[in-house]
Amino acid sequence: MEKIYNEDLKLISREYDVRTLFNNEFERFIIEERIDPITNFKVRINKSIKSKPRSYGRIYSKKSKCPFCNPEKETPDFEFSKKIFIGDSVLFSNKYPYGKYHAVLVPNYKKHVKSFSQISYLDLYNSFMLIKEFYEKIPEKDYKYIFINLNKGFSAGASQEHLHFQILIEKEPTNYFRIYLDKSNKYFDKYKKFFIEDYFNFEKQLNERIILDGIIKLWSSFAPFRNNELIGYIDTFGIFFLSQNKFEEFIKTLYKILITYEKLYENFNLVIFDTTLLRESRSYPIIKISQRPLFDIGYMEICHLEYVVSSIPEETAKEFKENLERI
Ligand SMILES: [Zn+2]
């Protein structure tokens, strides 16, 4: 839908539906995307859900059963595929999808695990194998933006305490990554180099915020949106192009980062934007991690899109590096 006042004032939206299969019955979700005419930011409206159940009492009550401990019966299948199991890890359709291809990935469903210290390296390895199987099964080949997301802890937005990733495979980049990719493309046209790589090399010269310089390049954000925010990239054109050795090194490093991060900062959000399916993306896969204590955003973040934090990036880098080395 496009309602046009003039060429600079348009109200644009598009709608699509997602079907999941739960207990032998199809459930249909209608999702509408609208573009805010002021910022051009995309928002998603899930029209089929009035209010997602998010009763903390129910979550904490011992009587309530955790669906992620019993995925075979308690979680939905995709319309195009059954749920996928590898080892103790499982991937299934999100019960309340807000994307066309929106999966939940539980790294270990055999134990009711709440943190990365309770899962193994193998669980994380198998989790990434599930992501590969998932994108290979997607019937529409123009969905190429792979986002591996995580809400760790209720204060970070998780609605189930059982540790899980959310995988979104999208046709277009999200707002933040659209801004990033525009920057990256313009930078490449001008300098014939990758912006994120130059950003890292510049940080390396300055040597104030660098944490890791291996298969994952990691530093603390110069201007963080949230406390103790880390940003980085994976040294490859796509995670699933890595050789077996390099892939294992990537999983080991990521596992160490996640365990260190939760030990220091407890609850957090994470995104890994993978470029495996993108040709000429002019970026390596990106990783971003931000701490999320309870009640940490307010009018500045919501009404002004301006972030207020209290952690000093140079101190975060020092603290994180010291703790990472101890693992
Ligand atoms: Zn559970």
Coordinates of C-alpha atoms in Angstrom, one line a residue, residues 4-327:
I4 CA 1.1 9.6 -1.7
Y5 CA 0.7 13.3 -0.6
N6 CA 3.7 14.4 -2.7
E7 CA 7.0 12.9 -3.5
D8 CA 8.4 13.7 -0.1
L9 CA 5.4 12.6 2.0
K10 CA 4.3 9.0 1.4
L11 CA 2.7 6.4 3.7
I12 CA 4.1 3.1 2.7
S13 CA 3.2 -0.3 4.0
R14 CA 3.2 -3.9 3.0
E15 CA 1.6 -7.0 4.4
Y16 CA 2.4 -10.7 4.4
D17 CA 1.3 -13.7 6.3
V18 CA 3.2 -16.5 8.0
R19 CA 1.7 -19.9 8.7
T20 CA 3.0 -22.3 11.4
L21 CA 1.9 -25.8 12.2
F22 CA 1.1 -26.6 15.8
N23 CA -0.6 -29.7 17.0
N24 CA -1.6 -30.6 13.4
E25 CA -3.4 -27.2 13.0
F26 CA -2.2 -24.3 10.9
E27 CA -2.0 -20.9 12.6
R28 CA -1.9 -17.8 10.4
F29 CA -0.2 -14.6 11.4
I30 CA -0.6 -11.4 9.5
I31 CA 2.4 -9.1 9.7
E32 CA 2.4 -5.5 8.3
E33 CA 5.5 -3.5 7.8
R34 CA 5.2 0.3 7.7
I35 CA 7.8 3.0 6.9
D36 CA 7.8 5.9 9.3
P37 CA 7.6 9.0 7.0
I38 CA 9.9 11.0 9.3
T39 CA 12.8 8.7 9.8
N40 CA 12.2 6.1 7.1
F41 CA 12.6 3.5 9.8
K42 CA 10.6 0.3 9.2
V43 CA 8.3 -0.9 12.0
R44 CA 6.5 -4.3 12.2
I45 CA 2.9 -4.8 13.3
N46 CA 1.9 -8.3 14.1
K47 CA -1.8 -8.0 13.6
S48 CA -2.7 -11.5 14.8
I49 CA -1.5 -11.0 18.4
K50 CA -3.3 -8.6 20.7
S51 CA -1.0 -9.3 23.6
K52 CA 1.8 -11.9 23.8
P53 CA 1.6 -13.8 27.0
R54 CA 4.3 -12.5 29.2
S55 CA 3.2 -13.4 32.7
Y56 CA 6.3 -13.3 34.9
G57 CA 4.3 -15.1 37.6
R58 CA 3.7 -18.0 35.2
I59 CA 7.3 -18.1 34.2
Y60 CA 8.6 -18.3 37.7
S61 CA 5.9 -20.7 38.9
K62 CA 7.2 -24.2 39.3
K63 CA 3.9 -25.6 38.0
S64 CA 4.3 -24.1 34.6
K65 CA 6.0 -26.3 32.0
C66 CA 8.8 -25.0 29.9
P67 CA 7.9 -25.6 26.2
F68 CA 11.6 -25.5 25.2
C69 CA 12.2 -28.6 27.4
N70 CA 9.6 -30.5 25.3
P71 CA 10.0 -29.1 21.8
E72 CA 8.6 -32.2 20.0
K73 CA 5.1 -31.5 21.5
E74 CA 5.2 -27.9 22.7
T75 CA 6.6 -26.0 19.8
P76 CA 5.4 -25.3 16.3
D77 CA 6.7 -26.5 12.9
F78 CA 7.2 -24.3 9.9
E79 CA 4.8 -24.5 7.0
F80 CA 7.7 -25.6 4.8
S81 CA 9.6 -27.8 7.2
K82 CA 9.3 -29.8 10.4
K83 CA 11.5 -28.7 13.3
I84 CA 15.2 -29.7 13.0
F85 CA 17.3 -31.5 15.6
I86 CA 21.1 -31.8 15.8
G87 CA 22.5 -33.4 18.9
D88 CA 20.9 -31.7 21.9
S89 CA 20.0 -28.6 19.9
V90 CA 16.7 -27.9 18.1
L91 CA 15.3 -25.2 15.8
F92 CA 11.6 -24.6 15.3
S93 CA 9.2 -21.9 14.2
N94 CA 8.7 -18.9 16.5
K95 CA 5.2 -19.2 18.0
Y96 CA 4.7 -15.5 17.6
P97 CA 6.6 -14.7 14.4
Y98 CA 7.2 -11.1 13.2
G99 CA 9.2 -12.1 10.2
K100 CA 8.5 -14.4 7.2
Y101 CA 11.3 -16.8 8.3
H102 CA 11.5 -16.5 12.0
A103 CA 12.9 -19.4 14.0
V104 CA 13.7 -20.1 17.6
L105 CA 16.9 -22.0 18.2
V106 CA 17.4 -23.8 21.6
P107 CA 21.1 -24.8 22.0
N108 CA 20.2 -27.5 24.5
Y109 CA 16.7 -28.7 25.1
K110 CA 17.6 -31.7 27.1
K111 CA 18.4 -29.6 30.2
H112 CA 16.5 -26.5 31.3
V113 CA 19.5 -24.2 30.8
K114 CA 19.4 -20.4 31.5
S115 CA 23.0 -19.4 30.7
F116 CA 25.9 -20.1 28.3
S117 CA 28.0 -21.5 31.2
Q118 CA 25.4 -24.4 31.3
I119 CA 25.8 -25.3 27.6
S120 CA 28.8 -26.9 25.9
Y121 CA 31.0 -25.9 23.0
L122 CA 29.3 -28.7 21.1
D123 CA 25.8 -27.3 21.7
L124 CA 26.9 -23.9 20.3
Y125 CA 28.6 -25.7 17.3
N126 CA 25.4 -27.7 16.6
S127 CA 23.3 -24.5 16.9
F128 CA 25.2 -22.9 14.0
M129 CA 24.8 -26.2 12.0
L130 CA 21.1 -25.8 12.6
I131 CA 21.2 -22.2 11.2
K132 CA 22.8 -23.6 8.0
E133 CA 20.1 -26.2 7.6
F134 CA 17.4 -23.6 8.2
Y135 CA 18.5 -21.2 5.5
E136 CA 19.0 -24.1 3.1
K137 CA 15.4 -25.1 3.6
I138 CA 13.9 -21.7 3.0
P139 CA 11.9 -21.9 -0.3
E140 CA 12.3 -18.2 -1.3
K141 CA 15.9 -17.6 -2.4
D142 CA 15.7 -13.8 -2.2
Y143 CA 15.7 -13.9 1.6
K144 CA 19.5 -13.4 2.1
Y145 CA 20.0 -11.4 5.3
I146 CA 20.7 -13.8 8.1
F147 CA 20.3 -12.3 11.6
I148 CA 21.2 -14.4 14.7
N149 CA 19.7 -12.7 17.7
L150 CA 19.6 -13.2 21.4
N151 CA 17.7 -11.8 24.4
K152 CA 19.6 -13.1 27.4
G153 CA 17.5 -12.7 30.5
F154 CA 14.0 -11.2 31.1
S155 CA 15.3 -7.7 31.4
A156 CA 16.8 -8.1 27.9
G157 CA 13.4 -9.0 26.5
A158 CA 13.3 -12.8 26.7
S159 CA 9.9 -14.3 27.3
Q160 CA 11.2 -17.7 28.2
E161 CA 14.1 -18.2 30.6
H162 CA 15.3 -21.3 28.7
L163 CA 18.3 -20.1 26.7
H164 CA 17.4 -19.5 23.1
F165 CA 18.4 -17.6 20.0
Q166 CA 16.0 -16.1 17.5
I167 CA 16.9 -16.5 13.8
L168 CA 15.5 -14.0 11.3
I169 CA 16.1 -14.5 7.6
E170 CA 15.0 -11.4 5.9
K171 CA 14.6 -10.0 2.4
E172 CA 15.9 -6.6 3.4
P173 CA 18.3 -5.4 6.1
T174 CA 16.8 -4.1 9.4
N175 CA 17.0 -0.3 10.1
Y176 CA 20.4 -0.4 11.8
F177 CA 22.0 -2.7 9.2
R178 CA 20.5 -0.7 6.3
I179 CA 22.3 2.4 7.7
Y180 CA 25.4 0.3 8.2
L181 CA 25.4 -1.2 4.7
D182 CA 24.7 2.2 3.1
K183 CA 27.7 3.6 4.9
S184 CA 29.8 0.5 4.0
N185 CA 28.8 0.7 0.3
K186 CA 29.6 4.4 0.0
Y187 CA 32.9 3.8 1.8
F188 CA 33.8 1.0 -0.6
D189 CA 33.0 3.0 -3.7
K190 CA 35.3 5.8 -2.4
Y191 CA 38.2 3.9 -0.9
K192 CA 37.8 0.3 -2.4
K193 CA 38.1 -1.0 1.2
F194 CA 35.7 -2.4 3.8
F195 CA 34.6 0.2 6.3
I196 CA 34.4 -2.3 9.2
E197 CA 38.0 -3.5 8.6
D198 CA 39.3 0.1 8.5
Y199 CA 37.4 0.9 11.6
F200 CA 39.1 -2.1 13.3
N201 CA 42.6 -1.2 12.0
F202 CA 42.1 2.4 13.2
E203 CA 41.1 1.2 16.6
K204 CA 44.2 -1.1 16.6
Q205 CA 46.4 1.9 15.9
L206 CA 44.8 3.8 18.8
N207 CA 44.9 0.7 21.0
E208 CA 42.4 2.0 23.6
R209 CA 39.4 -0.2 23.0
I210 CA 40.7 -3.4 21.3
I211 CA 39.7 -6.7 22.8
L212 CA 40.4 -9.5 20.3
D213 CA 42.3 -9.7 17.0
G214 CA 41.7 -13.3 15.8
I215 CA 39.0 -15.0 13.8
I216 CA 36.7 -12.5 15.6
K217 CA 37.9 -8.9 15.7
L218 CA 36.3 -7.3 18.8
W219 CA 36.4 -4.0 20.4
S220 CA 34.2 -1.8 22.6
S221 CA 32.1 0.7 20.7
F222 CA 33.5 4.2 20.6
A223 CA 30.0 5.6 21.0
P224 CA 27.9 2.8 22.6
F225 CA 24.1 2.7 22.5
R226 CA 24.0 0.6 25.7
N227 CA 26.4 0.0 28.6
N228 CA 29.4 -2.2 28.0
E229 CA 28.7 -2.5 24.3
L230 CA 31.0 -4.5 22.1
I231 CA 31.2 -4.5 18.3
G232 CA 33.2 -6.5 15.9
Y233 CA 33.3 -8.7 12.8
I234 CA 34.2 -12.2 11.8
D235 CA 37.2 -12.5 9.5
T236 CA 35.5 -14.1 6.5
F237 CA 33.0 -13.3 3.7
G238 CA 30.4 -15.4 5.5
I239 CA 30.4 -17.6 8.6
F240 CA 29.4 -20.7 6.5
F241 CA 32.3 -20.2 4.1
L242 CA 34.8 -20.9 6.9
S243 CA 36.9 -24.0 6.6
Q244 CA 36.3 -26.7 9.3
N245 CA 39.3 -25.5 11.4
K246 CA 38.4 -21.9 11.1
F247 CA 34.8 -22.6 11.9
E248 CA 35.7 -24.5 15.1
E249 CA 38.0 -21.6 16.0
F250 CA 35.1 -19.2 15.5
I251 CA 32.7 -21.2 17.7
K252 CA 35.4 -21.6 20.4
T253 CA 36.0 -17.8 20.4
L254 CA 32.3 -17.0 20.4
Y255 CA 31.7 -19.4 23.2
K256 CA 34.4 -17.7 25.3
I257 CA 33.0 -14.2 24.5
L258 CA 29.5 -15.2 25.5
I259 CA 30.5 -16.9 28.8
T260 CA 32.7 -13.9 29.7
Y261 CA 30.0 -11.4 28.8
E262 CA 27.3 -13.1 30.9
K263 CA 29.7 -13.5 33.8
L264 CA 30.5 -9.8 33.8
Y265 CA 27.3 -8.2 32.7
E266 CA 24.6 -10.9 33.2
N267 CA 21.8 -9.9 30.8
F268 CA 22.3 -8.7 27.3
N269 CA 21.2 -8.5 23.7
L270 CA 23.3 -9.9 20.8
V271 CA 23.1 -9.8 17.1
I272 CA 25.3 -11.5 14.5
F273 CA 24.6 -10.3 11.0
D274 CA 25.9 -13.0 8.6
T275 CA 26.7 -12.3 5.0
T276 CA 27.0 -15.9 3.7
L277 CA 24.0 -15.5 1.3
L278 CA 24.9 -12.0 0.1
R279 CA 27.0 -11.4 -2.9
E280 CA 29.1 -8.3 -3.0
S281 CA 27.8 -7.2 0.5
R282 CA 31.0 -5.2 1.0
S283 CA 31.0 -6.3 4.6
Y284 CA 32.1 -9.1 6.8
P285 CA 29.7 -10.7 9.3
I286 CA 29.1 -8.2 12.1
I287 CA 28.7 -9.0 15.8
K288 CA 27.2 -6.6 18.4
I289 CA 26.6 -7.2 22.1
S290 CA 24.9 -4.8 24.6
Q291 CA 24.2 -5.1 28.3
R292 CA 20.6 -4.9 29.3
P293 CA 19.8 -4.3 32.9
L294 CA 16.1 -3.8 33.9
F295 CA 14.6 -0.3 33.2
D296 CA 17.6 0.9 31.2
I297 CA 15.8 2.9 28.6
G298 CA 13.5 5.8 28.8
Y299 CA 12.4 8.9 26.9
M300 CA 15.9 9.7 25.6
E301 CA 16.1 6.4 23.8
I302 CA 12.4 6.0 22.9
C303 CA 11.4 9.6 22.0
H304 CA 14.7 11.1 20.9
L305 CA 16.6 8.1 19.5
E306 CA 19.5 9.3 21.6
Y307 CA 21.4 7.0 23.9
V308 CA 22.5 7.7 27.4
V309 CA 25.0 5.2 29.1
S310 CA 27.2 5.2 32.1
S311 CA 30.0 2.8 31.2
I312 CA 33.2 4.1 29.7
P313 CA 34.2 2.2 26.6
E314 CA 37.9 2.2 27.3
E315 CA 37.3 0.7 30.8
T316 CA 34.9 -1.9 29.3
A317 CA 37.6 -3.0 26.8
K318 CA 40.2 -3.4 29.6
E319 CA 37.8 -5.3 31.9
F320 CA 36.5 -7.6 29.2
K321 CA 39.9 -8.4 27.9
E322 CA 41.3 -9.3 31.3
N323 CA 38.3 -11.6 32.0
L324 CA 38.4 -13.2 28.6
E325 CA 42.0 -14.2 29.0
R326 CA 41.2 -16.0 32.3
I327 CA 38.9 -18.4 30.5

